[in-house]
Coordinates of C-alpha atoms in Angstrom, one line a residue:
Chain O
X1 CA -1.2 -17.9 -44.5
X2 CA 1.4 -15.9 -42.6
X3 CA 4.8 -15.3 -43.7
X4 CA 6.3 -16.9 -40.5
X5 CA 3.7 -20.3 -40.9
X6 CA 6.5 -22.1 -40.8
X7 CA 8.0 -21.5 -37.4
X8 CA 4.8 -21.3 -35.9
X9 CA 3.9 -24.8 -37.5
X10 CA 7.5 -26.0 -35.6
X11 CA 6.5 -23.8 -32.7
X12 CA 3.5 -25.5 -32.1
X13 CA 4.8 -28.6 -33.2
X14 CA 6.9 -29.1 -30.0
X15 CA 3.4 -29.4 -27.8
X16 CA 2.4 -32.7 -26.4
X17 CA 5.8 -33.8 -26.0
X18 CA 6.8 -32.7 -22.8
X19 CA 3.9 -32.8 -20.1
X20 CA 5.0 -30.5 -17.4
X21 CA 6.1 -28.1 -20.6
X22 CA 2.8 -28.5 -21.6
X23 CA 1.2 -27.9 -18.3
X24 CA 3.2 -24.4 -18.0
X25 CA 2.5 -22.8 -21.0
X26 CA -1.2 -24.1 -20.7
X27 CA -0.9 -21.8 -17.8
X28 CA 0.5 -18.8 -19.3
X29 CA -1.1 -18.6 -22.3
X30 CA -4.4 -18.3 -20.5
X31 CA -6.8 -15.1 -20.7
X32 CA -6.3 -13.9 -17.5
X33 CA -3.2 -15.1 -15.4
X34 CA -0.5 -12.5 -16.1
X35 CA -2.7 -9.8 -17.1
X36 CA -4.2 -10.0 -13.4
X37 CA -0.5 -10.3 -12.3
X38 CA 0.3 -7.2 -14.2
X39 CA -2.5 -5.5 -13.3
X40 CA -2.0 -6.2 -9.6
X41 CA 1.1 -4.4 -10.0
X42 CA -0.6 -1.1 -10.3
X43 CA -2.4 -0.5 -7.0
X44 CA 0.4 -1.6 -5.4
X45 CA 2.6 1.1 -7.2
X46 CA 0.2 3.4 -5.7
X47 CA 0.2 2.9 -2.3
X48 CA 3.5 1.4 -2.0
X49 CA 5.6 4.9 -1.2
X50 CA 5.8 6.0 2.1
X51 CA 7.4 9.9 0.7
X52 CA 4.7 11.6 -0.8
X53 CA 6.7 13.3 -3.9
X54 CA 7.9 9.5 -4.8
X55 CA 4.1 8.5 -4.4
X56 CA 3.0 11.5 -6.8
X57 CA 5.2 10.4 -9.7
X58 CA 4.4 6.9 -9.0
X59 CA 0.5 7.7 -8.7
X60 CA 0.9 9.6 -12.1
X61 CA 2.4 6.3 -13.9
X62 CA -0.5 4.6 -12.4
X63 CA -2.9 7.2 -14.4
X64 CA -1.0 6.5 -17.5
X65 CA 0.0 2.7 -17.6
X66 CA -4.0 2.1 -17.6
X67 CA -4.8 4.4 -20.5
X68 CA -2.1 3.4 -22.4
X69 CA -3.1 -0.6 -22.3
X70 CA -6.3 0.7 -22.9
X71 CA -5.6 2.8 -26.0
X72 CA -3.4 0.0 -27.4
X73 CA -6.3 -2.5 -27.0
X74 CA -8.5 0.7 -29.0
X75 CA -5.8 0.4 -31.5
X76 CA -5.8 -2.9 -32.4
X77 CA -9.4 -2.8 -32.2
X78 CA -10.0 0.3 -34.5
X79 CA -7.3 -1.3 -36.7
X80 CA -9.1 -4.7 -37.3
X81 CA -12.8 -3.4 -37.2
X82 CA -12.6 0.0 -39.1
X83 CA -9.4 -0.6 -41.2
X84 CA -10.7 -4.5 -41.8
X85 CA -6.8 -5.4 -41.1
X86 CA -7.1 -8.9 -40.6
X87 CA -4.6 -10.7 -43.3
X88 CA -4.3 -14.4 -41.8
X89 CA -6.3 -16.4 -40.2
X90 CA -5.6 -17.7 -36.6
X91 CA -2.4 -20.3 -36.7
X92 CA -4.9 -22.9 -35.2
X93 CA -7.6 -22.5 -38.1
X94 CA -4.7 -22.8 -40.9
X95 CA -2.2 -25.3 -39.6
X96 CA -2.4 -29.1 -38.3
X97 CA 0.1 -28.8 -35.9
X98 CA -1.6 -25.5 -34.4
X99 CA -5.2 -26.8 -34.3
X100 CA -3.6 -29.8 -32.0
X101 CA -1.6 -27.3 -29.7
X102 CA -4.5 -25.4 -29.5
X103 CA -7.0 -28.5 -28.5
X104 CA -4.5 -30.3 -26.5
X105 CA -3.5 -26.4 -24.5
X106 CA -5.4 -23.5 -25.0
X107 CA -9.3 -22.8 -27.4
X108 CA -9.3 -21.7 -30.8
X109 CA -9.7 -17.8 -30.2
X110 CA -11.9 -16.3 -33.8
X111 CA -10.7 -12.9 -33.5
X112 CA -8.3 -11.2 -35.9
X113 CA -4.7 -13.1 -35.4
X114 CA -2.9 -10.0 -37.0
X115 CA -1.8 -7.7 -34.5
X116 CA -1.8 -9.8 -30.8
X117 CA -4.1 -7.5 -28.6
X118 CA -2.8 -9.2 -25.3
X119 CA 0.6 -8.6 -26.5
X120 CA 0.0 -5.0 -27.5
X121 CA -1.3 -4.5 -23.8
X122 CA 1.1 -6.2 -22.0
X123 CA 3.9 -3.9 -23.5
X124 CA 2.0 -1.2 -22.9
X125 CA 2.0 -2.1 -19.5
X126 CA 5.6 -2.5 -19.4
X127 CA 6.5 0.7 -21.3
X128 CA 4.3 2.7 -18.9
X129 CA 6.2 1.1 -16.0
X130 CA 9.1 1.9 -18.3
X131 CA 9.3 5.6 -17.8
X132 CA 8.9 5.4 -13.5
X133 CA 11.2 2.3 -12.1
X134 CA 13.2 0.2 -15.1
X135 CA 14.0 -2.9 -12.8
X136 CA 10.3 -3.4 -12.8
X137 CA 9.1 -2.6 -16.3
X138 CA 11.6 -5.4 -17.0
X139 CA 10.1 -8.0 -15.1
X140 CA 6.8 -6.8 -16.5
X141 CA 8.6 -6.9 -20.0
X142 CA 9.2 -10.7 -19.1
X143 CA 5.9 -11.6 -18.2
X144 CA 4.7 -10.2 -21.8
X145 CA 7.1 -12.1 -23.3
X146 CA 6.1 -15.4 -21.4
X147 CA 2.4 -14.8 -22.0
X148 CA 3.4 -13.9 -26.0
X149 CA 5.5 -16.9 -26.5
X150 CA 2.5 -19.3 -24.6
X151 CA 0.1 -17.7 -27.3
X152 CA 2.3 -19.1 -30.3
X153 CA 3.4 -22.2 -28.7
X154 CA -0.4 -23.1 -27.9
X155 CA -1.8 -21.9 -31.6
X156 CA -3.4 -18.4 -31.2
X157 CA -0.5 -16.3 -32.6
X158 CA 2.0 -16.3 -35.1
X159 CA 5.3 -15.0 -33.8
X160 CA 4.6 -11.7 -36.4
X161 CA 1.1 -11.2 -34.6
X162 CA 3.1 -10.6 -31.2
X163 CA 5.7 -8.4 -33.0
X164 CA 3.7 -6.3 -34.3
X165 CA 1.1 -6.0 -31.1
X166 CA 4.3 -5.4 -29.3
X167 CA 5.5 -2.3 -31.2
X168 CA 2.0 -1.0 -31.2
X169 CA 1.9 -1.2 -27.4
X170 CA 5.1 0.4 -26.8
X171 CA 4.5 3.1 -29.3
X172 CA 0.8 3.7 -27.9
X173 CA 2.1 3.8 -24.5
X174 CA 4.7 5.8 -25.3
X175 CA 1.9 8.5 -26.9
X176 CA -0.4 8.6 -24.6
X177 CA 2.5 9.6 -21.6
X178 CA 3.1 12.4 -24.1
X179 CA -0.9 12.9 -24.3
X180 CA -0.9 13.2 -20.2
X181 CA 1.8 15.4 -20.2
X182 CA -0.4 17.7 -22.3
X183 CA -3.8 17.6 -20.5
X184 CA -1.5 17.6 -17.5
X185 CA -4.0 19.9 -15.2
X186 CA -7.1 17.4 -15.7
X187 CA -5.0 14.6 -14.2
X188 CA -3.6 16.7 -11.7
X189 CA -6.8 17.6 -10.7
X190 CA -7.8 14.4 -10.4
X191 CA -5.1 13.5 -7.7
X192 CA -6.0 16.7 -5.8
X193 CA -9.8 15.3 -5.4
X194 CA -8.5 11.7 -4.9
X195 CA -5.9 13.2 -1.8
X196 CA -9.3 15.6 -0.7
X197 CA -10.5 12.1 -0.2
X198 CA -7.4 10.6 1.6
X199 CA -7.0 8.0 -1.4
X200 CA -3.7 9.5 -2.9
Chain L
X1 CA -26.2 -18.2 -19.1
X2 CA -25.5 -19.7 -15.3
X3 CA -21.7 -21.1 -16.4
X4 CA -20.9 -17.4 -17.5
X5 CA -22.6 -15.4 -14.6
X6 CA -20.3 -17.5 -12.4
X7 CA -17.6 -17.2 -14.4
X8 CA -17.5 -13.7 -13.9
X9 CA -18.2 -13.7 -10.8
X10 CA -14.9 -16.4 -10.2
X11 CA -13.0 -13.7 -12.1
X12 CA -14.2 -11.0 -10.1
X13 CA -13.7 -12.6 -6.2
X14 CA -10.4 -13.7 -7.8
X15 CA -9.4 -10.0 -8.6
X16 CA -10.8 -8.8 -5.1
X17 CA -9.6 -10.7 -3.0
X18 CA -5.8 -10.4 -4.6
X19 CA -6.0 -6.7 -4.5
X20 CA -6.8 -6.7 -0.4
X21 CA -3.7 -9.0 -0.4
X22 CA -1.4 -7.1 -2.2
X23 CA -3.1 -3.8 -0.6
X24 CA -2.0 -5.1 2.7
X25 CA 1.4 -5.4 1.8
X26 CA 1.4 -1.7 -0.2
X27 CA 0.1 -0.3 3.0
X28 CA 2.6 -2.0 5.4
X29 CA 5.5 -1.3 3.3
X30 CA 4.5 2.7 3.1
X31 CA 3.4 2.5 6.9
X32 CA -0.2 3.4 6.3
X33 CA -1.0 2.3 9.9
X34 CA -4.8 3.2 9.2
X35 CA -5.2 1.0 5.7
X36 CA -3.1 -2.2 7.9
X37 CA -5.3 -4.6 9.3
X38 CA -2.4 -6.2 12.0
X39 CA -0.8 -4.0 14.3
X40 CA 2.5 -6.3 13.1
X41 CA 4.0 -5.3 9.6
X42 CA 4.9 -8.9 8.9
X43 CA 1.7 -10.3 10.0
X44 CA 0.4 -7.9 7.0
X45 CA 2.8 -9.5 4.8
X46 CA 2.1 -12.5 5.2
X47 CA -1.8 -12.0 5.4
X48 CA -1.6 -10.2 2.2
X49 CA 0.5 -13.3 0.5
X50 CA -1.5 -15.7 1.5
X51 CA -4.6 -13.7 -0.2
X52 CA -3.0 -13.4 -3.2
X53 CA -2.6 -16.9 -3.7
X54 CA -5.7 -17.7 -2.3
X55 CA -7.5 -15.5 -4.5
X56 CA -5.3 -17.2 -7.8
X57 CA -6.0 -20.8 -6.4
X58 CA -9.5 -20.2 -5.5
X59 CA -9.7 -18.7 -9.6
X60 CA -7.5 -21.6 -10.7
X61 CA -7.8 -24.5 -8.7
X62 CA -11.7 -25.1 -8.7
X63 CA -12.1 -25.3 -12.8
X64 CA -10.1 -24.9 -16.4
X65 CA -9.9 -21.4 -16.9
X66 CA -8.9 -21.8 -21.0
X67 CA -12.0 -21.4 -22.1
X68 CA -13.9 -18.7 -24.3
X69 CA -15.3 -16.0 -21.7
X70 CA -15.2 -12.5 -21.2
X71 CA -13.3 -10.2 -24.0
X72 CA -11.5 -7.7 -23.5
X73 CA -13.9 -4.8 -22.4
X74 CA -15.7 -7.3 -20.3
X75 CA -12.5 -8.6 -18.4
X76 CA -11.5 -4.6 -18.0
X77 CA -14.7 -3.7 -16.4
X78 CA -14.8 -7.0 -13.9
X79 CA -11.1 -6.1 -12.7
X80 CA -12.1 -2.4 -11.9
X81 CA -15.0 -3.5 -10.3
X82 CA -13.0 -6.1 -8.4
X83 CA -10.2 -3.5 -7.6
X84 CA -12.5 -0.6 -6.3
X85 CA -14.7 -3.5 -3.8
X86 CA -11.4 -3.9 -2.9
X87 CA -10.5 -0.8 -1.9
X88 CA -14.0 0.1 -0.1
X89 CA -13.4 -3.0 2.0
X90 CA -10.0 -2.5 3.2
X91 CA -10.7 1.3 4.0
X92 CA -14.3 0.2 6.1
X93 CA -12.6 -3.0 7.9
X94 CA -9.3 -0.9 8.3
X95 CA -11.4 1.6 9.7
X96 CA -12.9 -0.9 12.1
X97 CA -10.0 -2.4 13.1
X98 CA -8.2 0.6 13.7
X99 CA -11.0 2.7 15.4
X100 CA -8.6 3.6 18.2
X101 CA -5.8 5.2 15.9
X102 CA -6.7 8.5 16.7
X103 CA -3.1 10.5 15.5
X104 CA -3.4 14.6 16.0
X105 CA -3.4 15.4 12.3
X106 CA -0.9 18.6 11.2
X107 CA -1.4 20.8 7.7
X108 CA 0.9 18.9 5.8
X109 CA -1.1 15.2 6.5
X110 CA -2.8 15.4 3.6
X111 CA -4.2 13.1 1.3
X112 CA -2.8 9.6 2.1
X113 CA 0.0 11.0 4.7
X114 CA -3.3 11.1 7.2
X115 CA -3.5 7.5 7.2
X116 CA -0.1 7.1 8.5
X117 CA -1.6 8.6 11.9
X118 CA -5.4 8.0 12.0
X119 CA -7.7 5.9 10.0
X120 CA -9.9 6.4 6.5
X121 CA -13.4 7.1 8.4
X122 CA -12.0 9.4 11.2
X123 CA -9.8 11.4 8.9
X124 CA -12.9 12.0 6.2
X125 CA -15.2 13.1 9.0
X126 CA -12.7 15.2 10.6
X127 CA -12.2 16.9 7.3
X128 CA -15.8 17.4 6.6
X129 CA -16.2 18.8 10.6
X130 CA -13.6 20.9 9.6
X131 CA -15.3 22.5 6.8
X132 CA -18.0 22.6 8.6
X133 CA -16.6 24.8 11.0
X134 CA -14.9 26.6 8.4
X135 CA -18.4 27.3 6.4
X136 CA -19.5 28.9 10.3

């Protein structure tokens, strides 16, 4: 069992006791709400600048932000498949209170717990959104957090899964900006055949 | 596997349909007259609002979405696919719609810039004329 069982057993504890409560985080903790919202954010950023320099650096954060959710999601993946990291089992599968959040709200997910892969790619998202407009990467920061804390409160995380998916998300994001910055012609490249194309 | 094939499928309309919306609004707030389907800013606005609830509440609204479905990988690859149908069909319908934005196009309108003055089709043909010419 995780070190932190025992907040997650009060954590989850609290569902079923407040219906609208209930209702919400049923709503954020599901598979595909505020990813799509974070995601939607992204072809908006590159359209969205009418000066072509401010489009370029935004259009270049659009390149990475991508990549870097999807290297954090290799991450966790490569860490729980090829390194076998998987040391608890899902708060649901281990604790009463968890299995009845996670009936009552969400499904009982049956991949590794141990480090959260959504919340690993939703900072990601937010520390690539990070480095080009701050105001923005904070709200995106928010949703993460909303979406991490739905995933403990309905039983699919324990609060050290999250933590530890977060830092690998911000660190993985924060690599593979450094990674574009060295392979900087293929990317730029890129952009020049998507503008030959009038689509940046 | 019927439940899943429209499951996808949900996920997929759900992800096209919000990206016209919110390319709508991207395109009216950088004054991409070519990409805009309204003449009126606003009326882009508000079009591309409405589509990106629509596309959540047509996701949302017809079923419970907290069920096991598509990992990771699988939920990647339906919301590029989603992303890039929606960017073919704004740039065809915007093209349609716009067929009489014919802007005189200078050296420096390149890329997206071009679509402040003209719109997708007639810009990509009058590059490819123009390296046609050139290749003369």
């Amino acid at each position: 069992v995780a070190p932190d069982a025992k907040l997650s057993e009060w954590i989850t504890g609290l569902a079923g006791k407040i219906p609208v409560w209930d209702e919400i985080m049923s709503f954020l903790c599901n598979d595909f709400f505020i990813p799509v919202v974070i995601c939607l954010i992204l072809p908006a950023l590159w359209f969205w600048f009418s000066d072509p320099k401010k489009r370029e650096r935004y259009q270049w954060a659009v390149m990475v932000t991508p990549s870097g959710i999807g290297f954090s999601g290799l991450f966790v993946w490569i860490l729980n498949h090829v390194f076998n990291v998987d040391p608890w089992p899902r708060p649901w599968q281990a604790l009463d209170n968890a299995r009845e959040a996670a009936e009552l709200l969400f499904y009982g997910p049956i991949d590794p717990s141990f480090p959260s892969n959504p919340a690993a790619m939703a900072f990601a998202a937010a520390a690539g959104i990070w480095f080009v407009n701050r105001k923005l990467a904070a709200f995106v920061c928010l949703l993460a957090i909303l979406w991490s804390l739905a995933r403990v409160y309905c039983g699919a995380h324990y609060p050290l899964d999250i933590v530890a998916g977060a830092a690998i998300g911000i660190f993985v994001a924060c690599l593979t900006r450094a990674f574009f910055r060295v392979i900087a012609p293929i990317p730029t490249l890129f952009l020049s055949i998507l503008r030959r194309l009038y689509l940046a | 596997m019927p439940i899943m094939a429209d499951f996808r499928l949900d996920y997929f309309l759900m992800v096209l349909i919000a990206t016209t919306g919110i390319l709508q609004i991207a395109a009216s707030q950088a004054g991409f007259k070519g990409l805009s389907l309204f003449r009126k800013p606003t009326i882009d606005r508000i079009f591309g609002l409405l589509a990106i609830i629509a596309g959540f509440w047509f996701f949302y609204g017809t079923e419970n979405r907290n069920v096991r479905s598509l990992e990771g990988s699988g939920q990647f690859a339906f919301y590029l696919a989603g992303v890039a149908a929606a960017v073919f069909l704004t740039l065809v319908v915007s093209s349609f719609v716009n067929f009489g934005l014919r802007g005189r196009l200078e050296r420096e309108d390149r890329g997206l810039e071009a679509l402040k003055k003209t719109n997708y089709l007639r810009a990509l043909f009058r590059s490819f004329l123009k390296r046609e010419d050139g290749e003369r």
